[in-house]
Coordinates of C-alpha atoms in Angstrom, one line a residue:
Chain A
M15 CA 26.6 42.8 -13.2
D16 CA 25.6 42.8 -9.6
K17 CA 26.1 39.4 -7.9
F18 CA 22.6 39.6 -6.3
L19 CA 21.5 37.9 -9.5
Y20 CA 23.2 34.8 -8.1
V21 CA 21.5 35.2 -4.7
A22 CA 18.1 35.4 -6.4
M23 CA 19.1 32.4 -8.4
T24 CA 19.8 30.2 -5.3
G25 CA 16.5 31.4 -3.8
A26 CA 14.6 30.2 -6.9
R27 CA 16.6 26.9 -7.1
E28 CA 16.0 26.1 -3.4
N29 CA 12.3 27.0 -3.9
M30 CA 12.0 24.4 -6.6
K31 CA 13.6 21.7 -4.4
A32 CA 11.3 22.6 -1.6
Q33 CA 8.4 22.3 -4.0
Q34 CA 9.5 18.7 -4.6
V35 CA 9.4 17.9 -0.9
H36 CA 5.8 19.2 -0.7
S37 CA 4.7 17.5 -3.9
N38 CA 6.2 14.2 -2.6
N39 CA 4.0 14.6 0.5
L40 CA 1.0 15.2 -1.7
A41 CA 1.8 12.3 -4.0
N42 CA 1.7 10.1 -0.8
V43 CA -1.5 11.5 0.5
N44 CA -3.1 8.1 0.2
T45 CA -0.1 5.9 1.2
T46 CA -0.8 3.8 4.3
G47 CA 1.4 4.8 7.3
F48 CA 3.2 7.5 5.3
K49 CA 4.8 10.3 7.4
A50 CA 5.0 13.8 5.9
D51 CA 8.5 15.3 5.4
L52 CA 9.1 18.8 6.8
E53 CA 11.0 21.4 4.8
Q54 CA 12.8 24.6 5.7
A55 CA 15.2 27.1 4.3
R56 CA 18.4 28.2 6.0
S57 CA 20.5 31.3 5.2
M58 CA 24.1 30.5 4.4
R59 CA 26.7 33.3 4.6
V60 CA 29.4 33.2 2.1
I61 CA 32.6 33.1 4.2
G62 CA 35.8 34.1 2.5
E63 CA 38.0 37.1 1.5
G64 CA 36.2 40.4 1.3
L65 CA 33.0 41.8 2.7
E66 CA 30.5 39.2 3.7
S67 CA 27.6 40.9 1.9
R68 CA 26.0 37.9 0.3
V69 CA 23.7 35.4 2.1
Y70 CA 22.5 32.5 0.0
S71 CA 19.5 30.3 0.9
M72 CA 19.7 26.6 1.3
G73 CA 16.7 24.2 1.5
E74 CA 16.7 21.4 4.0
R75 CA 14.5 18.5 5.1
P76 CA 15.1 18.9 8.9
G77 CA 12.8 16.0 9.8
T78 CA 9.7 14.1 9.5
N79 CA 6.3 14.8 11.0
T80 CA 5.7 11.7 13.1
E81 CA 2.2 12.5 14.2
S82 CA -0.2 9.7 13.9
G83 CA -2.6 9.5 10.9
T84 CA -6.2 8.5 11.2
L85 CA -7.0 4.8 11.8
F86 CA -9.5 3.3 9.4
Q87 CA -11.2 0.0 9.6
T88 CA -10.4 -2.8 7.1
D89 CA -11.7 -5.8 9.1
R90 CA -8.7 -7.9 7.9
S91 CA -7.0 -9.6 10.8
L92 CA -3.5 -9.0 9.4
D93 CA -4.0 -5.3 9.0
V94 CA -2.5 -3.7 12.1
A95 CA -2.3 -0.1 13.1
I96 CA -0.4 1.3 16.1
D97 CA -2.6 3.0 18.7
G98 CA -0.6 6.1 19.8
E99 CA 3.2 6.2 19.9
G100 CA 5.3 3.4 18.5
W101 CA 6.7 1.6 15.5
I102 CA 6.8 -1.9 14.0
A103 CA 10.2 -3.3 13.6
V104 CA 11.0 -4.8 10.1
L105 CA 14.0 -5.9 8.2
D106 CA 14.8 -3.7 5.2
Q107 CA 16.2 -4.9 1.8
E108 CA 19.8 -4.8 3.2
G109 CA 18.9 -6.8 6.3
Q110 CA 19.0 -3.9 8.6
E111 CA 16.3 -3.3 11.2
A112 CA 14.1 -0.4 10.3
Y113 CA 10.8 1.0 11.7
T114 CA 7.5 1.6 9.9
R115 CA 3.8 2.3 10.8
S116 CA 2.5 0.7 7.6
G117 CA 0.9 -2.4 9.0
S118 CA -0.7 -4.2 6.1
L119 CA 0.9 -7.6 6.8
Q120 CA 0.9 -10.8 4.7
V121 CA 1.9 -14.4 5.2
L122 CA 4.2 -15.7 2.4
S123 CA 4.0 -19.3 1.3
T124 CA 7.1 -20.0 3.4
G125 CA 5.2 -18.8 6.4
E126 CA 7.2 -15.6 6.8
L127 CA 5.2 -12.6 8.0
V128 CA 6.0 -9.6 5.8
T129 CA 4.7 -6.1 5.2
S130 CA 3.0 -5.1 2.0
N131 CA 6.3 -4.3 0.4
G132 CA 7.9 -7.6 1.4
N133 CA 9.9 -6.6 4.4
P134 CA 10.0 -9.3 7.1
V135 CA 8.4 -8.4 10.4
M136 CA 10.6 -8.9 13.5
G137 CA 9.6 -11.0 16.4
A138 CA 10.3 -10.5 20.1
N139 CA 13.5 -12.6 20.1
G140 CA 15.1 -10.5 17.3
A141 CA 14.4 -12.8 14.4
P142 CA 11.8 -12.5 11.7
I143 CA 8.4 -14.1 12.5
V144 CA 7.6 -17.3 10.7
L145 CA 4.2 -18.8 11.0
P146 CA 3.2 -22.5 10.6
P147 CA 0.6 -23.3 8.0
S148 CA -2.5 -22.0 9.7
S149 CA -6.2 -21.4 9.0
K150 CA -6.5 -18.2 11.1
V151 CA -4.0 -15.7 12.4
N152 CA -4.9 -13.3 15.2
V153 CA -2.9 -10.3 16.3
A154 CA -3.6 -9.3 19.9
N155 CA -3.4 -5.7 21.2
D156 CA 0.2 -6.2 22.4
G157 CA 1.4 -7.7 19.2
T158 CA 1.1 -11.4 20.3
I159 CA 0.3 -13.6 17.3
T160 CA -1.9 -16.6 17.8
V161 CA -2.7 -19.0 15.1
F162 CA -5.0 -22.0 14.6
A163 CA -2.6 -24.3 12.8
I164 CA -3.9 -26.5 10.0
G165 CA -4.7 -29.9 11.5
D166 CA -5.0 -28.6 15.1
P167 CA -8.4 -28.6 16.7
A168 CA -10.2 -25.3 16.3
T169 CA -10.4 -24.8 20.0
E170 CA -6.7 -24.6 20.7
P171 CA -4.9 -21.5 19.4
A172 CA -1.1 -21.6 19.6
V173 CA 0.9 -18.5 20.5
I174 CA 3.7 -18.2 17.9
D175 CA 5.6 -15.0 18.5
R176 CA 5.1 -11.4 19.3
I177 CA 5.6 -8.5 16.9
K178 CA 8.5 -6.4 17.9
L179 CA 7.1 -2.9 18.7
V180 CA 9.4 -0.1 19.7
T181 CA 9.2 3.5 20.7
L182 CA 11.7 5.9 19.3
E183 CA 12.7 9.0 21.2
K184 CA 11.9 12.2 19.3
G185 CA 14.9 13.4 17.4
S186 CA 16.8 10.2 17.6
F187 CA 15.8 8.8 14.2
F188 CA 15.4 9.8 10.6
K189 CA 13.7 8.6 7.5
G190 CA 16.0 6.4 5.5
L191 CA 16.3 6.3 1.8
N192 CA 13.7 3.5 1.6
G193 CA 11.1 5.6 3.4
M194 CA 11.4 3.7 6.7
M195 CA 12.8 5.1 9.9
V196 CA 16.2 4.2 11.1
K197 CA 18.0 5.3 14.3
D198 CA 20.6 8.1 14.1
D199 CA 23.3 5.9 15.8
G200 CA 22.5 2.9 13.6
L201 CA 21.7 0.8 16.7
I202 CA 18.6 -1.4 17.1
A203 CA 15.8 -0.1 19.3
D204 CA 14.7 -2.3 22.2
Q205 CA 11.2 -3.7 22.4
N206 CA 8.7 -1.7 24.3
I207 CA 6.0 -3.9 25.7
D208 CA 3.6 -1.0 26.3
V209 CA 3.0 -0.2 22.6
R210 CA -0.5 -1.1 21.6
L211 CA -1.7 -2.4 18.2
R212 CA -5.2 -2.6 16.7
S213 CA -5.9 -5.5 14.5
G214 CA -8.3 -4.9 11.6
Y215 CA -7.3 -1.3 11.2
L216 CA -4.7 0.6 9.1
E217 CA -3.3 4.1 9.6
T218 CA -3.8 6.7 6.9
S219 CA -1.0 9.0 5.7
N220 CA -0.5 11.9 8.1
V221 CA -0.1 14.4 5.2
N222 CA -2.3 17.5 5.6
A223 CA -3.3 18.3 2.0
I224 CA -4.3 21.8 2.8
N225 CA -1.0 22.7 4.6
E226 CA 1.0 21.2 1.7
L227 CA -1.0 22.9 -1.0
T228 CA -0.7 26.3 0.8
S229 CA 3.0 25.8 1.1
I230 CA 3.2 25.0 -2.6
I231 CA 1.4 28.1 -3.6
S232 CA 3.4 30.3 -1.2
L233 CA 6.6 28.7 -2.6
S234 CA 5.5 29.4 -6.1
K235 CA 4.9 33.1 -5.3
Q236 CA 8.3 33.3 -3.7
F237 CA 9.8 31.7 -6.8
E238 CA 8.1 34.4 -8.9
M239 CA 9.6 37.1 -6.7
Q240 CA 13.1 35.6 -7.2
I241 CA 12.6 35.7 -10.9
K242 CA 11.5 39.3 -10.6
M243 CA 14.7 40.0 -8.8
M244 CA 16.7 38.4 -11.6
K245 CA 14.7 40.6 -14.1
T246 CA 15.6 43.7 -11.9
A247 CA 19.2 42.7 -11.9
E248 CA 19.1 42.6 -15.7
E249 CA 17.4 46.0 -15.9
I250 CA 19.9 47.6 -13.6
S251 CA 22.7 46.2 -15.5
S252 CA 21.3 47.2 -18.9
S253 CA 20.5 50.8 -17.8
G254 CA 24.0 51.0 -16.4
S255 CA 25.5 50.1 -19.7
S256 CA 23.2 52.4 -21.6
I257 CA 24.3 55.4 -19.5
L258 CA 27.9 54.6 -20.1
R259 CA 27.4 54.1 -23.8
M260 CA 29.6 56.5 -25.9
S261 CA 27.4 58.0 -28.6
Chain B
M22 CA 13.1 20.7 -15.4
H23 CA 11.0 20.9 -12.3
G24 CA 11.2 17.9 -9.9
A25 CA 7.8 18.5 -8.5
L26 CA 6.3 17.8 -11.9
H27 CA 7.5 14.2 -12.0
V28 CA 6.7 13.6 -8.3
A29 CA 3.1 14.8 -8.9
R30 CA 2.9 12.6 -12.0
T31 CA 3.6 9.5 -9.8
G32 CA 0.8 10.7 -7.5
L33 CA -1.6 11.0 -10.4
S34 CA -0.8 7.6 -11.8
A35 CA -1.2 6.0 -8.4
Q36 CA -4.6 7.5 -7.9
D37 CA -5.5 6.5 -11.4
T38 CA -4.6 2.8 -10.5
N39 CA -6.6 3.2 -7.3
L40 CA -9.7 4.4 -9.1
K41 CA -9.4 1.5 -11.6
V42 CA -9.2 -1.0 -8.7
I43 CA -12.2 0.6 -7.0
S44 CA -14.3 0.7 -10.1
N45 CA -13.5 -3.0 -10.7
N46 CA -14.7 -3.8 -7.2
L47 CA -17.9 -1.8 -7.7
A48 CA -18.5 -3.5 -11.1
N49 CA -18.3 -6.8 -9.3
V50 CA -20.5 -5.9 -6.4
S51 CA -22.9 -8.7 -7.2
T52 CA -20.5 -11.2 -8.7
V53 CA -20.8 -14.5 -6.9
G54 CA -17.6 -15.5 -5.1
F55 CA -15.8 -12.3 -6.0
K56 CA -13.0 -11.1 -3.7
K57 CA -12.3 -7.4 -3.7
D58 CA -8.9 -5.9 -4.4
R59 CA -7.0 -3.2 -2.6
A60 CA -4.3 -1.1 -4.2
V61 CA -1.2 -0.9 -1.9
F62 CA 1.1 2.2 -2.2
E63 CA 4.5 3.0 -0.8
D64 CA 6.8 6.0 -1.1
L65 CA 9.5 5.8 -3.7
L66 CA 13.2 5.9 -2.8
Y67 CA 14.6 9.1 -1.4
Q68 CA 17.3 11.0 -3.2
I69 CA 20.1 12.7 -1.2
R70 CA 20.6 16.2 -2.5
R71 CA 22.7 17.2 0.4
Q72 CA 24.1 14.7 3.0
P73 CA 23.2 15.4 6.6
G74 CA 26.5 16.0 8.6
A75 CA 28.3 17.5 5.6
A76 CA 30.7 20.2 6.5
S77 CA 29.4 23.7 5.9
S78 CA 32.7 25.2 6.7
E79 CA 36.0 23.9 8.2
E80 CA 34.5 23.9 11.7
S81 CA 30.8 23.6 11.3
Q82 CA 28.5 20.8 10.0
L83 CA 25.0 20.9 8.6
P84 CA 22.7 19.4 11.2
S85 CA 20.2 18.2 8.5
G86 CA 20.6 17.4 4.9
L87 CA 18.2 17.6 2.0
Q88 CA 16.6 14.3 1.1
V89 CA 13.9 14.6 -1.4
G90 CA 11.3 11.9 -2.0
N91 CA 10.5 10.8 -5.6
G92 CA 6.8 10.2 -5.2
V93 CA 4.6 7.2 -4.7
R94 CA 4.6 3.7 -6.2
T95 CA 1.8 1.2 -6.5
V96 CA 3.4 -1.9 -4.9
G97 CA 0.5 -4.1 -6.1
T98 CA -3.0 -5.1 -5.4
Q99 CA -4.0 -7.3 -2.6
K100 CA -7.0 -9.6 -2.8
M101 CA -9.0 -9.4 0.3
F102 CA -10.2 -13.0 1.2
T103 CA -12.8 -12.0 3.7
E104 CA -15.9 -14.0 3.3
G105 CA -18.9 -12.6 1.5
D106 CA -22.5 -13.1 2.8
L107 CA -24.1 -16.4 2.1
Q108 CA -27.3 -16.1 0.0
V109 CA -29.9 -18.8 0.0
T110 CA -30.8 -19.8 -3.6
E111 CA -32.3 -23.2 -3.1
Q112 CA -30.8 -24.5 -6.3
A113 CA -29.5 -28.0 -5.9
F114 CA -26.2 -27.3 -7.7
D115 CA -25.4 -24.0 -5.9
V116 CA -22.8 -24.8 -3.3
A117 CA -21.1 -22.3 -1.0
I118 CA -18.0 -22.9 1.1
N119 CA -18.5 -21.7 4.6
G120 CA -15.0 -21.1 5.8
R121 CA -11.6 -21.6 4.1
G122 CA -11.0 -23.4 0.9
F123 CA -11.5 -23.3 -2.9
F124 CA -13.3 -25.6 -5.4
Q125 CA -10.9 -27.2 -7.9
I126 CA -11.8 -26.6 -11.5
L127 CA -10.1 -28.2 -14.5
K128 CA -9.5 -25.6 -17.2
P129 CA -9.7 -26.6 -20.9
D130 CA -5.8 -26.3 -21.1
G131 CA -5.4 -29.0 -18.4
Q132 CA -4.5 -26.7 -15.6
T133 CA -6.3 -26.7 -12.3
A134 CA -7.8 -23.4 -11.2
Y135 CA -9.4 -22.6 -7.9
T136 CA -12.7 -20.7 -7.3
R137 CA -15.1 -19.7 -4.5
N138 CA -17.9 -19.5 -7.0
G139 CA -20.1 -22.5 -6.4
E140 CA -22.7 -21.8 -9.1
F141 CA -22.5 -25.3 -10.8
G142 CA -24.6 -26.8 -13.5
I143 CA -24.6 -30.1 -15.4
D144 CA -23.2 -30.6 -18.9
A145 CA -24.3 -33.0 -21.6
E146 CA -22.1 -35.8 -20.1
G147 CA -23.7 -35.4 -16.7
R148 CA -20.6 -33.8 -15.1
M149 CA -20.8 -31.0 -12.6
V150 CA -19.4 -27.9 -14.3
T151 CA -19.0 -24.2 -13.6
S152 CA -21.1 -21.7 -15.4
E153 CA -18.3 -21.5 -17.9
G154 CA -18.6 -25.2 -18.5
F155 CA -15.3 -26.2 -16.8
P156 CA -15.6 -29.5 -14.9
L157 CA -15.3 -29.7 -11.1
Q158 CA -12.4 -31.8 -9.8
P159 CA -12.6 -34.6 -8.7
E160 CA -15.2 -35.2 -11.4
I161 CA -18.8 -35.8 -10.2
V162 CA -20.8 -37.5 -12.9
L163 CA -24.6 -37.9 -12.5
P164 CA -26.3 -41.0 -13.9
D165 CA -29.4 -40.8 -16.0
N166 CA -32.9 -40.3 -14.5
V167 CA -31.8 -38.5 -11.4
T168 CA -34.6 -37.4 -9.2
S169 CA -32.7 -35.4 -6.7
V170 CA -29.1 -34.7 -5.7
T171 CA -27.8 -34.0 -2.2
I172 CA -24.5 -32.5 -1.3
G173 CA -23.5 -33.0 2.3
N174 CA -21.5 -30.6 4.5
D175 CA -18.5 -32.9 4.1
G176 CA -18.7 -32.8 0.3
T177 CA -20.4 -36.2 -0.2
V178 CA -22.6 -36.1 -3.3
S179 CA -25.5 -38.6 -3.4
A180 CA -28.4 -38.9 -5.8
I181 CA -31.7 -40.7 -5.9
V182 CA -32.1 -42.4 -9.2
A183 CA -35.5 -43.1 -10.7
E184 CA -37.7 -44.9 -8.2
D185 CA -35.0 -46.4 -6.1
A186 CA -35.4 -45.4 -2.5
N187 CA -31.7 -45.9 -1.7
P188 CA -29.4 -43.0 -2.6
V189 CA -26.4 -43.7 -4.8
N190 CA -23.0 -42.3 -3.7
L191 CA -21.5 -40.3 -6.5
G192 CA -18.2 -39.2 -4.9
V193 CA -16.8 -36.4 -2.7
I194 CA -16.2 -32.7 -3.6
E195 CA -12.7 -32.0 -2.2
I196 CA -11.6 -28.5 -1.6
A197 CA -8.1 -27.0 -1.7
D198 CA -6.6 -24.5 0.8
F199 CA -3.5 -22.3 0.6
T200 CA -1.0 -21.0 3.1
N201 CA -1.2 -17.5 1.5
P202 CA -4.5 -17.2 -0.5
Q203 CA -3.5 -13.6 -1.2
G204 CA -0.7 -14.9 -3.3
L205 CA -3.1 -16.6 -5.8
M206 CA -3.2 -15.1 -9.2
A207 CA -6.6 -14.0 -10.3
I208 CA -7.2 -14.8 -14.0
G209 CA -10.8 -13.6 -14.4
Q210 CA -13.9 -15.8 -14.7
N211 CA -13.7 -16.0 -10.9
L212 CA -10.8 -18.3 -11.1
F213 CA -7.4 -18.3 -9.4
L214 CA -4.2 -20.0 -10.2
E215 CA -1.6 -21.3 -7.8
T216 CA 1.7 -19.3 -7.7
A217 CA 5.0 -19.7 -5.8
S218 CA 3.8 -17.1 -3.4
S219 CA 0.5 -18.8 -2.6
G220 CA 2.2 -22.1 -1.9
A221 CA 1.0 -25.6 -3.0
P222 CA -2.7 -26.4 -2.5
V223 CA -3.5 -28.5 0.5
I224 CA -6.4 -30.7 -0.7
G225 CA -8.8 -32.0 1.8
V226 CA -12.4 -33.0 2.7
P227 CA -14.7 -30.1 3.7
G228 CA -15.2 -29.8 7.4
L229 CA -12.0 -31.6 8.3
D230 CA -9.0 -29.9 9.8
S231 CA -9.5 -26.2 9.2
N232 CA -11.4 -26.5 5.9
G233 CA -14.8 -24.9 5.5
I234 CA -18.0 -26.8 5.1
L235 CA -20.1 -27.0 2.0
Q236 CA -23.6 -25.6 2.0
Q237 CA -25.9 -26.8 -0.7
G238 CA -28.5 -24.3 -2.0
M239 CA -26.5 -21.3 -1.1
L240 CA -24.0 -19.0 -2.8
E241 CA -21.3 -16.7 -1.4
G242 CA -21.9 -13.1 -2.4
S243 CA -19.3 -10.7 -3.4
N244 CA -17.3 -9.2 -0.4
V245 CA -17.4 -5.7 -1.9
N246 CA -18.9 -3.1 0.4
A247 CA -20.4 -0.5 -1.8
V248 CA -20.3 2.3 0.8
E249 CA -16.6 1.6 1.6
E250 CA -15.7 1.7 -2.1
L251 CA -17.6 5.0 -2.6
V252 CA -15.8 6.6 0.3
E253 CA -12.5 5.4 -1.2
M254 CA -13.5 6.8 -4.5
I255 CA -14.0 10.3 -3.0
T256 CA -10.6 10.3 -1.3
T257 CA -9.0 9.1 -4.5
Q258 CA -10.7 11.8 -6.5
R259 CA -9.6 14.5 -4.2
A260 CA -6.0 13.2 -4.0
Y261 CA -6.0 13.2 -7.8
E262 CA -7.2 16.8 -7.9
I263 CA -4.5 17.9 -5.4
N264 CA -1.8 16.3 -7.5
S265 CA -3.0 17.9 -10.7
K266 CA -3.0 21.2 -8.8
V267 CA 0.7 20.6 -8.0
I268 CA 1.4 20.0 -11.7
S269 CA -0.4 23.2 -12.7
T270 CA 1.5 25.2 -10.1
A271 CA 4.9 23.8 -11.3
D272 CA 3.9 24.6 -14.8
Q273 CA 3.0 28.2 -13.9
M274 CA 6.4 28.6 -12.2
L275 CA 8.2 27.4 -15.3
S276 CA 6.1 29.6 -17.6
F277 CA 6.8 32.6 -15.4
V278 CA 10.5 32.0 -15.9
T279 CA 10.2 31.8 -19.7
Q280 CA 8.0 35.0 -19.8
Q281 CA 10.1 37.1 -17.4
I282 CA 13.7 36.3 -18.3

């Protein structure tokens, strides 16, 4: 049987994996601060003895679309969205610094400022931000946090810390396994004082549902073509064996 | 089978949860002291199918790998403790908290619950109770023959009894505040319970420190904005449809395989 059956098989298999990347984007079409994953296919020559006549396909996730989503108003002072470029520095489950744009913040009973999935938000001096018991928390445009501590007169806000905001150079970071960005070299990004926040807003997912759905349809048609090729391989093989049949 | 099927399924169930939260908000659009919920989503862990930097031959490496996401997860719901509008009702036992704080309510099982719903009434023993009949803490007991009751901004309750011109002091309504009100557990009936994440209640007199003041004859309306919720409902519905479209596409792919081969 012709080996092109296997080439068609890899095409179909990689189409299915690519489908999963797009369907993951669509599943996160309403996730705050989500960044869509890109997907591409690469041709891989089979290098070895003999004639290099077979080129298999290989699916890849070369990167993440870091375009900003749309900002929407929530009127909650601890909801922050980044205006333009930039990322919020948080600590992930393993205690490593990671970067996110999902800015729905909360104050724990211990006073720790965390994101909605419980990752502590980093302050300007490289330590997680801890707030005193306070009646009102304000986040300024540059990330400075002021609070009215319980027991203090209502006219005297106290500056507590500043959220660590960073800019990441394009191509120098990737999406880690927990969905947050980490730098390629594993190092920690420096604070950038020019990044601007907006309090009372959140950023929507940047998934373009139409693009994703179109890709899914196109991939499913490609998939059907691969299956047709497998069918053709089978037909060629069976007609070959019927010609050679002794009867 | 097909990975996209399971990923789209997580999308469907997330939108389903979202719709449930939205419909609960809308159902409580005129519940006194209701605080709206918001569903919070995050992307699930990614799976490495092919490690970036793996060798593609002896001399070359793959510049990017294949990391595939597993869909979306509902992290939880957040109560939004923004204040609702104050409505004037002119009922003597309607009390609204203007600012931070919760009324303390004694549940029949002896636990203290917290509420922003200040629709109080009087039970047979003369105690101030919620509309469910749970007494306010600290207890305020009215004597017989009360002509009128006044609740001050600072929580002081005084009453004029019979023909006596001098008001009788009946006690003070104290309110409780929390470091993280979002961590409170909603148990229905407009009541919240203290949890480890909300922190211990800080009990104080209304108007002192950062506590809100009490307003007699007013109620705090629900903080649900019907327009916002309806817009959310539209995006939820469309997201649901898109995810179901992914499922049907994946299904078509699989059925094509079974038919053709």
